[in-house]
């Protein structure tokens, strides 16, 4: 798979441009002035007699602030014809606050503005983080008009702004879509302009999920459903969604799920406390919230290996399960446990990574699968064990924990990649995979497509997250939109623990020397790290507290 990088295309020069001097060295562009609260002051239009470089610099400032004035001032820097065709909403290019844009000239006289990349936002609000070495580059060509004033005649669509301004003008907005069995909601993270967030999020739900999720979730809206008004009315904290009449034909259950989608999405927006859904102005019945989780995690006792023997960790100590001496001969190296309050059986890899076992709490052992080198398995909420070999090629195995029946799951994008680790999300609709590609680790997440019986069939083309990490050894889901990852960035010499959110950039957490594996449940306080010394540490108020000694593979459900 090709590395995902941020690429901003350059725009061709117009041959009709007046002559522009080509001398001069690169220098920094002053970023838009901000108030103490981070809000950009009113942008200024082009000054009379401004030279070409001042026009470019002024445009960059005005366009970055354009979401607050509908880009009225920014268009003043463009020729009349270009002002009509320039589309600023196709993409938002974001750079770190630590960077300054540099202006230089090309040999042809165009002005080029470059800066280190932080990420980009597409027209539907989907954010893609940039790799550590990515840059943003925009080129502008200018003409002198009959008035004698310089104006931009070639301009790339979209806008460029610093991270702090992006965080001020846009709001991170999780959209929710039901799983194929309608038993849970899957999060699809978007970013929308703060001034339009309710209407934009409603349109996002109507338009449907991102392409990579489309096969793993469902949409209950009939084809062709639309919002009757581009602006959603909000009164007294209640968002009133008026949809086209086809929605009235939905079953009561479907209406309830639809209501849950809108309710979970919109009540996360500041100032929204309720939702009403109508069809052509007529309130839809059964608009009540159903019990459908966005993070269906249910824990059980912690499972570990104590001197190679499976054991449960309880309040009064570590309890080795029955038949422990025989189990020790299996040479177990990794574990996976199902969801549920009481643990009755689990999966394990042994025999030097070549065999997948099912082991009951009474010590009964069944061989489920043989291979060459399995990574640590993952169990989804439907009790399928995901068994993946390091050289997976184009498919992986899903093994039913109860029956042992094995199913082939198509993952064609794994061809040529080496797998390091996997983790199925709590609702069972997404598979996170750590792979090696050209000597660099990548975290890829694809949607899990199931048949009507819930059996996994394939995994969709993935997105990449954690682009600034180059060496990843383990990962675990910690919320519906976040992973915790042991890895290393391009500038680091040792591993650290990172928070890797979907639709945002990574951040480093409090780390621990000699980490080898991570497991987690529902929040930061659930994180457990194992070290090479066979000690286990729990995350505690931003630091680490040793909780276990002489054990390996601490394992929570999933």
Coordinates of C-alpha atoms in Angstrom, one line a residue:
X1 CA 0.0 0.0 0.0
X2 CA 1.2 3.4 -0.8
X3 CA 2.0 5.7 2.0
X4 CA -0.7 8.2 2.6
X5 CA 0.7 11.7 2.4
X6 CA -0.7 15.2 2.3
X7 CA -0.3 16.7 -1.2
X8 CA -1.4 20.1 -2.2
X9 CA -1.4 20.5 -6.0
X10 CA 0.2 23.5 -7.6
X11 CA -1.8 25.6 -10.1
X12 CA -0.6 26.5 -13.6
X13 CA 0.6 29.9 -14.5
X14 CA -1.5 32.1 -16.8
X15 CA 0.4 33.2 -19.9
X16 CA -1.4 36.5 -19.9
X17 CA 0.0 37.6 -16.5
X18 CA 2.0 40.9 -16.5
X19 CA 5.7 40.7 -15.7
X20 CA 6.5 40.0 -12.0
X21 CA 10.0 40.3 -10.7
X22 CA 11.6 37.0 -9.8
X23 CA 14.2 38.0 -7.4
X24 CA 14.0 37.8 -3.6
X25 CA 14.6 35.2 -0.9
X26 CA 11.9 33.3 1.1
X27 CA 10.5 35.0 4.2
X28 CA 7.8 34.3 6.8
X29 CA 4.2 35.3 6.5
X30 CA 2.7 36.9 9.6
X31 CA -0.2 34.8 10.8
X32 CA -3.6 36.4 11.4
X33 CA -3.9 38.5 14.5
X34 CA -6.0 37.0 17.2
X35 CA -7.8 38.2 20.3
X36 CA -7.0 36.5 23.6
X37 CA -9.9 34.1 23.0
X38 CA -8.4 33.0 19.7
X39 CA -11.0 34.8 17.5
X40 CA -9.5 36.4 14.4
X41 CA -10.0 40.1 14.0
X42 CA -11.7 41.5 11.0
X43 CA -9.5 40.8 7.9
X44 CA -8.4 43.7 5.8
X45 CA -8.9 44.1 2.1
X46 CA -6.0 44.9 -0.4
X47 CA -4.3 48.2 0.1
X48 CA -4.1 50.6 -2.7
X49 CA -0.8 50.2 -4.6
X50 CA 0.1 46.9 -2.8
X51 CA 2.8 44.9 -4.5
X52 CA 2.2 41.3 -5.6
X53 CA 3.7 39.7 -2.6
X54 CA 1.6 41.9 -0.3
X55 CA -1.4 40.8 -2.2
X56 CA -0.5 37.1 -1.7
X57 CA 0.2 37.6 2.0
X58 CA -3.0 39.6 2.5
X59 CA -5.0 36.9 0.8
X60 CA -3.6 34.2 3.0
X61 CA -4.6 36.1 6.1
X62 CA -8.1 37.0 4.8
X63 CA -8.9 33.5 3.4
X64 CA -7.9 31.9 6.7
X65 CA -10.5 34.1 8.5
X66 CA -13.1 33.7 5.7
X67 CA -15.4 31.3 7.6
X68 CA -16.4 34.3 9.8
X69 CA -17.3 36.6 6.9
X70 CA -18.2 34.2 4.1
X71 CA -14.9 35.0 2.4
X72 CA -16.1 38.4 1.3
X73 CA -12.8 40.1 2.0
X74 CA -10.6 37.3 0.7
X75 CA -12.3 37.5 -2.7
X76 CA -11.3 41.2 -3.0
X77 CA -7.7 40.0 -3.6
X78 CA -8.8 38.0 -6.7
X79 CA -9.7 39.0 -10.2
X80 CA -13.4 39.4 -10.8
X81 CA -13.6 36.1 -12.8
X82 CA -11.6 34.1 -10.3
X83 CA -13.5 35.5 -7.4
X84 CA -16.6 33.9 -8.8
X85 CA -15.1 30.4 -9.3
X86 CA -12.7 30.1 -6.3
X87 CA -14.1 27.5 -3.9
X88 CA -12.7 28.0 -0.4
X89 CA -14.6 25.1 1.1
X90 CA -13.2 22.2 -0.8
X91 CA -10.3 21.8 1.6
X92 CA -8.9 23.3 4.8
X93 CA -5.1 22.9 5.0
X94 CA -3.8 23.1 8.6
X95 CA -0.3 23.7 9.8
X96 CA 1.2 23.6 13.4
X97 CA 1.3 26.8 15.4
X98 CA 5.1 26.3 15.7
X99 CA 5.4 26.8 11.9
X100 CA 5.4 30.0 9.8
X101 CA 4.5 30.1 6.2
X102 CA 7.3 31.0 3.9
X103 CA 6.9 33.1 0.7
X104 CA 9.2 32.6 -2.3
X105 CA 9.0 33.0 -6.0
X106 CA 9.3 30.4 -8.7
X107 CA 11.5 30.8 -11.8
X108 CA 8.3 31.7 -13.7
X109 CA 7.5 34.5 -11.3
X110 CA 4.6 32.8 -9.4
X111 CA 4.5 33.2 -5.7
X112 CA 4.8 30.0 -3.6
X113 CA 3.7 29.7 0.0
X114 CA 5.0 26.7 1.9
X115 CA 4.8 25.5 5.5
X116 CA 5.1 22.2 7.4
X117 CA 1.8 20.3 7.3
X118 CA -0.4 19.4 10.3
X119 CA -3.4 17.9 8.5
X120 CA -6.2 18.6 6.0
X121 CA -10.0 18.7 6.1
X122 CA -12.0 17.8 3.1
X123 CA -15.3 19.3 2.0
X124 CA -17.3 16.7 4.1
X125 CA -15.5 17.5 7.3
X126 CA -13.2 14.4 7.3
X127 CA -9.7 15.2 8.8
X128 CA -6.5 13.5 7.7
X129 CA -3.4 14.0 9.7
X130 CA -0.1 14.6 7.9
X131 CA 3.1 12.7 8.2
X132 CA 5.9 14.3 10.0
X133 CA 7.8 15.3 6.9
X134 CA 4.8 16.5 4.9
X135 CA 4.6 20.1 3.7
X136 CA 1.8 22.3 2.4
X137 CA 2.6 24.3 -0.8
X138 CA 0.3 26.7 -2.7
X139 CA 1.2 28.7 -5.8
X140 CA -0.4 32.0 -6.9
X141 CA -0.2 33.9 -10.2
X142 CA -1.1 37.5 -10.4
X143 CA -2.0 40.1 -13.1
X144 CA -2.0 43.8 -13.1
X145 CA -5.5 45.1 -13.9
X146 CA -6.3 48.2 -15.9
X147 CA -6.6 50.1 -12.6
X148 CA -2.9 49.4 -12.0
X149 CA -3.7 47.1 -9.0
X150 CA -2.3 43.6 -8.7
X151 CA -4.8 40.8 -8.3
X152 CA -4.5 37.0 -8.0
X153 CA -5.5 35.3 -11.3
X154 CA -4.6 31.7 -10.4
X155 CA -5.4 30.4 -6.9
X156 CA -5.8 26.9 -5.4
X157 CA -9.2 26.1 -4.0
X158 CA -9.4 25.7 -0.3
X159 CA -7.8 27.7 2.5
X160 CA -4.8 27.4 4.8
X161 CA -4.7 28.2 8.5
X162 CA -2.7 27.5 11.7
X163 CA -3.9 24.8 14.1
X164 CA -5.1 27.3 16.8
X165 CA -7.3 29.1 14.3
X166 CA -8.7 25.8 13.0
X167 CA -9.6 24.8 16.6
X168 CA -11.3 28.1 17.1
X169 CA -13.4 28.1 13.9
X170 CA -14.2 24.4 13.7
X171 CA -15.8 21.9 16.1
X172 CA -14.9 18.2 16.3
X173 CA -18.3 16.4 15.7
X174 CA -18.8 12.7 16.0
X175 CA -21.5 11.4 13.7
X176 CA -23.2 8.1 14.7
X177 CA -24.4 5.3 12.4
X178 CA -25.9 2.0 13.5
X179 CA -24.0 -1.3 13.1
X180 CA -25.4 -3.8 10.6
X181 CA -27.3 -5.5 13.3
X182 CA -28.5 -2.2 14.8
X183 CA -27.2 -3.1 18.2
X184 CA -24.7 -0.4 18.6
X185 CA -23.7 3.0 17.1
X186 CA -20.4 3.5 15.3
X187 CA -18.6 6.9 15.4
X188 CA -17.6 8.7 12.2
X189 CA -15.6 11.8 13.3
X190 CA -16.0 15.0 11.3
X191 CA -15.1 18.7 11.8
X192 CA -17.6 21.4 11.0
X193 CA -17.5 25.2 11.1
X194 CA -18.6 26.3 14.6
X195 CA -21.2 28.6 13.2
X196 CA -22.8 25.8 11.2
X197 CA -22.3 22.8 13.3
X198 CA -25.9 21.7 13.9
X199 CA -26.9 22.0 10.3
X200 CA -23.7 20.5 9.0
X201 CA -23.9 17.5 11.3
X202 CA -27.5 16.9 10.3
X203 CA -26.5 17.0 6.6
X204 CA -23.7 14.6 7.4
X205 CA -26.1 12.0 8.9
X206 CA -28.4 12.3 5.9
X207 CA -25.6 12.0 3.4
X208 CA -24.3 8.9 5.1
X209 CA -21.0 7.5 6.5
X210 CA -17.5 7.8 5.2
X211 CA -16.6 5.4 2.4
X212 CA -14.4 3.2 4.6
X213 CA -17.3 2.7 7.0
X214 CA -20.1 2.3 4.4
X215 CA -20.0 -1.5 4.3
X216 CA -19.8 -2.0 8.1
X217 CA -22.6 0.3 9.2
X218 CA -26.2 0.8 7.9
X219 CA -28.3 3.8 7.1
X220 CA -32.0 3.6 7.8
X221 CA -32.9 6.6 5.7
X222 CA -34.6 5.8 2.4
X223 CA -32.6 6.6 -0.7
X224 CA -33.0 10.2 -1.7
X225 CA -33.9 11.5 1.7
X226 CA -32.9 15.1 2.2
X227 CA -33.2 18.0 4.7
X228 CA -36.0 20.2 3.7
X229 CA -34.1 23.3 4.8
X230 CA -30.3 23.8 4.6
X231 CA -30.4 25.4 8.0
X232 CA -31.7 23.4 11.0
X233 CA -33.9 25.3 13.3
X234 CA -32.9 25.4 17.0
X235 CA -35.4 26.7 19.5
X236 CA -34.9 26.4 23.3
X237 CA -32.0 24.0 22.9
X238 CA -34.1 21.6 20.7
X239 CA -32.8 20.9 17.2
X240 CA -35.8 20.5 14.9
X241 CA -34.9 18.2 11.9
X242 CA -37.3 18.4 9.0
X243 CA -36.7 15.6 6.5
X244 CA -38.4 14.7 3.2
X245 CA -41.6 12.7 3.4
X246 CA -40.1 9.2 2.7
X247 CA -39.0 9.1 6.3
X248 CA -42.6 8.7 7.5
X249 CA -42.7 5.2 6.0
X250 CA -40.1 3.9 8.3
X251 CA -41.1 1.3 10.9
X252 CA -41.4 2.4 14.6
X253 CA -38.1 0.5 15.4
X254 CA -36.3 2.2 12.5
X255 CA -37.6 5.6 13.6
X256 CA -36.2 4.9 17.1
X257 CA -32.8 4.1 15.8
X258 CA -32.8 7.1 13.6
X259 CA -33.8 9.3 16.5
X260 CA -30.9 7.8 18.5
X261 CA -28.5 8.7 15.7
X262 CA -29.6 12.3 15.7
X263 CA -29.9 12.6 19.4
X264 CA -26.4 11.2 20.2
X265 CA -24.9 13.3 17.4
X266 CA -26.5 16.7 18.1
X267 CA -26.8 16.7 21.9
X268 CA -23.0 16.5 22.0
X269 CA -23.0 20.0 20.5
X270 CA -23.0 22.9 23.0
X271 CA -26.4 24.3 23.6
X272 CA -28.4 21.3 22.2
X273 CA -30.4 19.3 24.7
X274 CA -33.0 17.7 22.6
X275 CA -34.0 16.7 19.1
X276 CA -37.3 16.5 17.2
X277 CA -37.6 14.8 13.8
X278 CA -40.3 15.7 11.3
X279 CA -41.3 14.5 7.8
X280 CA -42.4 17.5 5.7
X281 CA -43.3 19.4 8.9
X282 CA -45.2 16.5 10.5
X283 CA -43.6 15.2 13.7
X284 CA -42.7 11.6 13.5
X285 CA -44.1 9.3 16.1
X286 CA -41.9 7.0 18.2
X287 CA -39.2 9.7 18.5
X288 CA -37.8 8.3 21.7
X289 CA -34.4 7.3 22.7
X290 CA -33.6 3.6 22.5
X291 CA -30.9 1.8 24.6
X292 CA -28.1 1.6 22.0
X293 CA -24.5 2.0 23.0
X294 CA -21.7 3.9 21.3
X295 CA -19.1 1.9 23.2
X296 CA -20.5 -1.5 24.2
X297 CA -17.7 -2.5 26.5
X298 CA -18.4 -5.0 29.3
X299 CA -15.4 -6.1 31.4
X300 CA -14.5 -9.2 33.3
X301 CA -11.6 -10.2 35.6
X302 CA -8.1 -9.5 34.2
X303 CA -6.5 -12.5 32.7
X304 CA -2.7 -12.9 32.8
X305 CA 0.0 -15.5 32.3
X306 CA 1.8 -16.4 35.6
X307 CA 4.9 -18.4 34.8
X308 CA 3.3 -19.4 31.5
X309 CA 0.0 -20.5 33.2
X310 CA -3.3 -18.7 32.6
X311 CA -4.5 -17.0 35.8
X312 CA -7.2 -14.6 36.9
X313 CA -6.4 -11.4 38.9
X314 CA -8.9 -10.9 41.7
X315 CA -9.0 -8.6 44.7
X316 CA -7.4 -11.3 46.9
X317 CA -4.6 -12.2 44.5
X318 CA -3.7 -14.2 41.4
X319 CA -5.6 -17.4 40.8
X320 CA -4.2 -19.9 38.4
X321 CA -6.9 -21.8 36.5
X322 CA -7.5 -25.5 36.6
X323 CA -5.1 -27.9 34.8
X324 CA -2.4 -25.3 35.0
X325 CA 0.6 -27.7 34.8
X326 CA -0.7 -29.1 31.5
X327 CA -1.4 -25.7 30.2
X328 CA 2.1 -24.6 31.0
X329 CA 3.3 -27.1 28.4
X330 CA 1.5 -25.3 25.6
X331 CA 4.1 -22.5 25.6
X332 CA 1.4 -19.8 25.6
X333 CA 2.5 -16.4 24.4
X334 CA -0.7 -14.3 24.1
X335 CA -4.3 -14.2 25.2
X336 CA -7.7 -12.9 24.1
X337 CA -10.9 -12.8 26.2
X338 CA -14.5 -12.3 25.2
X339 CA -16.8 -9.6 26.6
X340 CA -19.1 -10.5 29.5
X341 CA -19.1 -10.3 33.3
X342 CA -18.1 -13.9 33.8
X343 CA -15.2 -15.5 32.0
X344 CA -15.8 -19.1 31.1
X345 CA -13.4 -19.6 28.2
X346 CA -10.8 -17.6 26.2
X347 CA -8.4 -17.9 23.3
X348 CA -4.7 -18.2 23.4
X349 CA -1.7 -18.6 21.1
X350 CA 1.0 -21.1 21.9
X351 CA 3.5 -23.5 20.5
X352 CA 5.9 -20.7 19.5
X353 CA 3.0 -18.7 17.9
X354 CA 1.9 -21.5 15.6
X355 CA -1.3 -22.7 17.3
X356 CA -4.6 -21.0 18.3
X357 CA -6.3 -22.6 21.3
X358 CA -9.6 -22.4 23.0
X359 CA -9.2 -22.9 26.8
X360 CA -12.0 -23.2 29.3
X361 CA -11.7 -22.1 32.9
X362 CA -11.8 -25.7 33.9
X363 CA -8.6 -26.2 31.9
X364 CA -10.0 -28.0 28.9
X365 CA -8.0 -27.3 25.7
X366 CA -9.2 -27.4 22.1
X367 CA -6.9 -26.7 19.1
X368 CA -8.8 -24.3 16.8
X369 CA -6.2 -23.3 14.2
X370 CA -2.6 -24.0 13.1
X371 CA -0.3 -21.5 11.3
X372 CA 3.2 -20.2 11.2
X373 CA 3.2 -17.0 13.3
X374 CA 0.0 -15.6 14.8
X375 CA -0.1 -12.2 16.3
X376 CA -2.0 -11.6 19.5
X377 CA -5.7 -12.4 18.7
X378 CA -8.7 -10.2 19.2
X379 CA -12.3 -11.2 20.1
X380 CA -15.2 -9.2 18.9
X381 CA -18.6 -8.7 20.7
X382 CA -20.1 -11.5 18.5
X383 CA -17.4 -13.9 20.0
X384 CA -15.4 -14.3 16.8
X385 CA -11.7 -14.8 17.4
X386 CA -9.7 -12.8 14.9
X387 CA -6.7 -14.9 14.1
X388 CA -4.1 -13.1 11.9
X389 CA -0.7 -14.3 10.9
X390 CA 2.3 -11.9 10.5
X391 CA 2.3 -12.7 6.8
X392 CA -1.5 -12.5 6.3
X393 CA -1.4 -11.9 2.5
X394 CA -5.0 -11.2 1.3
X395 CA -7.2 -12.7 4.1
X396 CA -7.4 -13.4 7.8
X397 CA -9.4 -16.0 9.9
X398 CA -12.4 -15.4 12.1
X399 CA -13.0 -18.4 14.4
X400 CA -16.3 -18.8 16.3
X401 CA -15.3 -19.1 20.0
X402 CA -18.2 -21.5 20.8
X403 CA -18.2 -23.9 17.8
X404 CA -14.6 -23.5 16.5
X405 CA -15.9 -23.0 13.0
X406 CA -13.4 -21.0 10.9
X407 CA -14.4 -18.3 8.3
X408 CA -12.1 -16.7 5.7
X409 CA -12.3 -12.9 5.8
X410 CA -11.1 -11.0 2.7
X411 CA -8.6 -8.3 3.5
X412 CA -6.9 -7.7 0.1
X413 CA -5.0 -4.6 1.2
X414 CA -2.8 -6.7 3.5
X415 CA -1.0 -8.2 0.5
X416 CA 2.7 -7.5 0.9
X417 CA 2.5 -6.2 4.4
X418 CA 3.7 -7.7 7.7
X419 CA 1.2 -7.5 10.5
X420 CA 2.4 -6.6 14.0
X421 CA -0.8 -6.2 16.0
X422 CA -4.6 -6.1 15.6
X423 CA -7.6 -4.9 17.7
X424 CA -11.3 -5.1 16.8
X425 CA -13.3 -2.1 18.1
X426 CA -15.8 -2.7 20.8
X427 CA -18.9 -2.5 18.6
X428 CA -17.3 -5.0 16.2
X429 CA -17.5 -2.8 13.1
X430 CA -13.8 -1.7 12.8
X431 CA -10.5 -3.6 12.7
X432 CA -7.3 -1.7 13.6
X433 CA -4.1 -3.3 12.3
X434 CA -0.5 -2.3 12.8
X435 CA 1.5 -3.2 9.7
X436 CA 5.1 -2.8 8.4
X437 CA 5.4 -1.0 5.1
X438 CA 8.9 -0.2 3.7
X439 CA 10.4 -0.4 7.2
X440 CA 7.8 2.0 8.7
X441 CA 4.9 1.0 10.9
X442 CA 1.4 2.2 9.9
X443 CA -1.9 2.0 11.8
X444 CA -4.7 1.2 9.4
X445 CA -8.4 0.9 10.3
X446 CA -10.9 -0.8 8.0
X447 CA -14.6 -1.4 8.3
X448 CA -15.8 -5.0 9.0
X449 CA -18.5 -6.2 6.6
X450 CA -20.7 -9.0 8.0
X451 CA -23.4 -11.2 6.5
X452 CA -27.0 -11.3 7.8
X453 CA -25.9 -13.8 10.4
X454 CA -23.1 -11.5 11.7
X455 CA -20.3 -13.6 10.3
X456 CA -17.3 -11.4 9.1
X457 CA -16.9 -11.5 5.3
X458 CA -14.4 -8.8 4.5
X459 CA -12.6 -5.6 5.7
X460 CA -13.0 -2.4 3.6
X461 CA -10.2 -0.3 2.3
X462 CA -8.7 1.4 5.4
X463 CA -7.9 4.8 6.6
X464 CA -4.5 5.6 8.2
X465 CA -4.2 7.1 11.7
X466 CA -1.2 8.0 13.8
X467 CA 0.7 9.2 10.7
X468 CA 3.5 10.7 12.8
X469 CA 4.5 7.4 14.3
X470 CA 7.1 5.3 12.6
X471 CA 7.5 2.3 14.9
X472 CA 4.4 0.8 16.6
X473 CA 4.5 -2.4 18.7
X474 CA 1.0 -2.7 20.3
X475 CA -2.4 -0.9 20.5
X476 CA -5.8 -1.1 22.3
X477 CA -9.1 0.7 21.9
X478 CA -9.9 3.0 24.8
X479 CA -13.0 4.7 23.4
X480 CA -15.2 4.8 20.3
X481 CA -12.8 7.2 18.7
X482 CA -9.4 6.6 20.3
X483 CA -6.6 4.1 20.5
X484 CA -3.7 3.9 23.0
X485 CA -0.5 2.9 21.2
X486 CA 3.0 1.9 22.1
X487 CA 5.2 3.5 19.5
X488 CA 8.0 5.8 18.4
X489 CA 7.8 9.1 16.5
X490 CA 10.4 10.2 13.9
X491 CA 12.1 12.4 16.4
X492 CA 12.1 10.0 19.4
X493 CA 14.8 7.5 20.3
X494 CA 12.7 5.4 22.7
X495 CA 9.1 4.1 22.7
X496 CA 6.3 6.1 24.4
X497 CA 2.6 5.7 25.0
X498 CA 0.5 7.7 22.6
X499 CA -3.1 8.7 22.4
X500 CA -4.2 8.1 18.8
X501 CA -7.6 9.6 18.1
X502 CA -9.5 9.2 14.9
X503 CA -9.8 12.5 13.1
X504 CA -7.1 14.3 15.1
X505 CA -3.4 14.3 15.6
X506 CA -1.7 12.1 18.1
X507 CA -0.5 13.2 21.6
X508 CA 2.1 11.6 23.9
X509 CA 1.0 10.4 27.2
X510 CA 2.9 9.7 30.4
X511 CA 5.2 6.8 29.4
X512 CA 7.2 4.1 31.0
X513 CA 10.5 2.6 30.2
X514 CA 10.7 -0.9 28.6
X515 CA 7.1 -1.2 27.7
X516 CA 6.1 -4.3 25.7
X517 CA 2.3 -4.5 25.6
X518 CA -0.8 -2.5 26.4
X519 CA -4.4 -3.4 27.3
X520 CA -7.2 -1.1 28.2
X521 CA -11.0 -0.9 28.8
X522 CA -13.1 2.2 29.0
X523 CA -10.9 5.2 30.0
X524 CA -7.3 6.2 30.7
X525 CA -7.5 4.8 34.2
X526 CA -8.1 1.3 32.7
X527 CA -4.7 1.3 30.9
X528 CA -2.3 -1.4 31.9
X529 CA 1.3 -1.7 30.6
X530 CA 3.6 -4.7 30.8
X531 CA 7.4 -4.2 30.9
X532 CA 10.2 -6.5 29.8
X533 CA 10.7 -7.2 33.5
X534 CA 7.3 -8.9 33.7
X535 CA 5.8 -6.1 35.8
X536 CA 2.4 -4.6 35.1
X537 CA 1.7 -0.9 35.8
X538 CA -1.7 0.9 36.0
X539 CA -2.2 4.4 34.8
X540 CA -2.9 6.6 37.8
X541 CA -3.4 10.4 37.8
X542 CA -1.0 10.9 35.0
X543 CA 1.7 8.5 36.3
X544 CA 2.2 4.8 36.7
X545 CA 1.7 2.5 39.6
X546 CA 3.0 -1.0 39.8
X547 CA 0.1 -3.4 40.4
X548 CA 1.5 -6.8 39.5
X549 CA 4.8 -8.6 39.4
X550 CA 6.1 -11.7 37.6
X551 CA 3.2 -11.9 35.1
X552 CA 2.9 -11.3 31.4
X553 CA 0.1 -10.6 28.9
X554 CA -2.4 -8.7 31.0
X555 CA -5.6 -9.0 29.0
X556 CA -8.9 -7.2 29.1
X557 CA -11.8 -8.2 26.9
X558 CA -11.4 -7.6 23.2

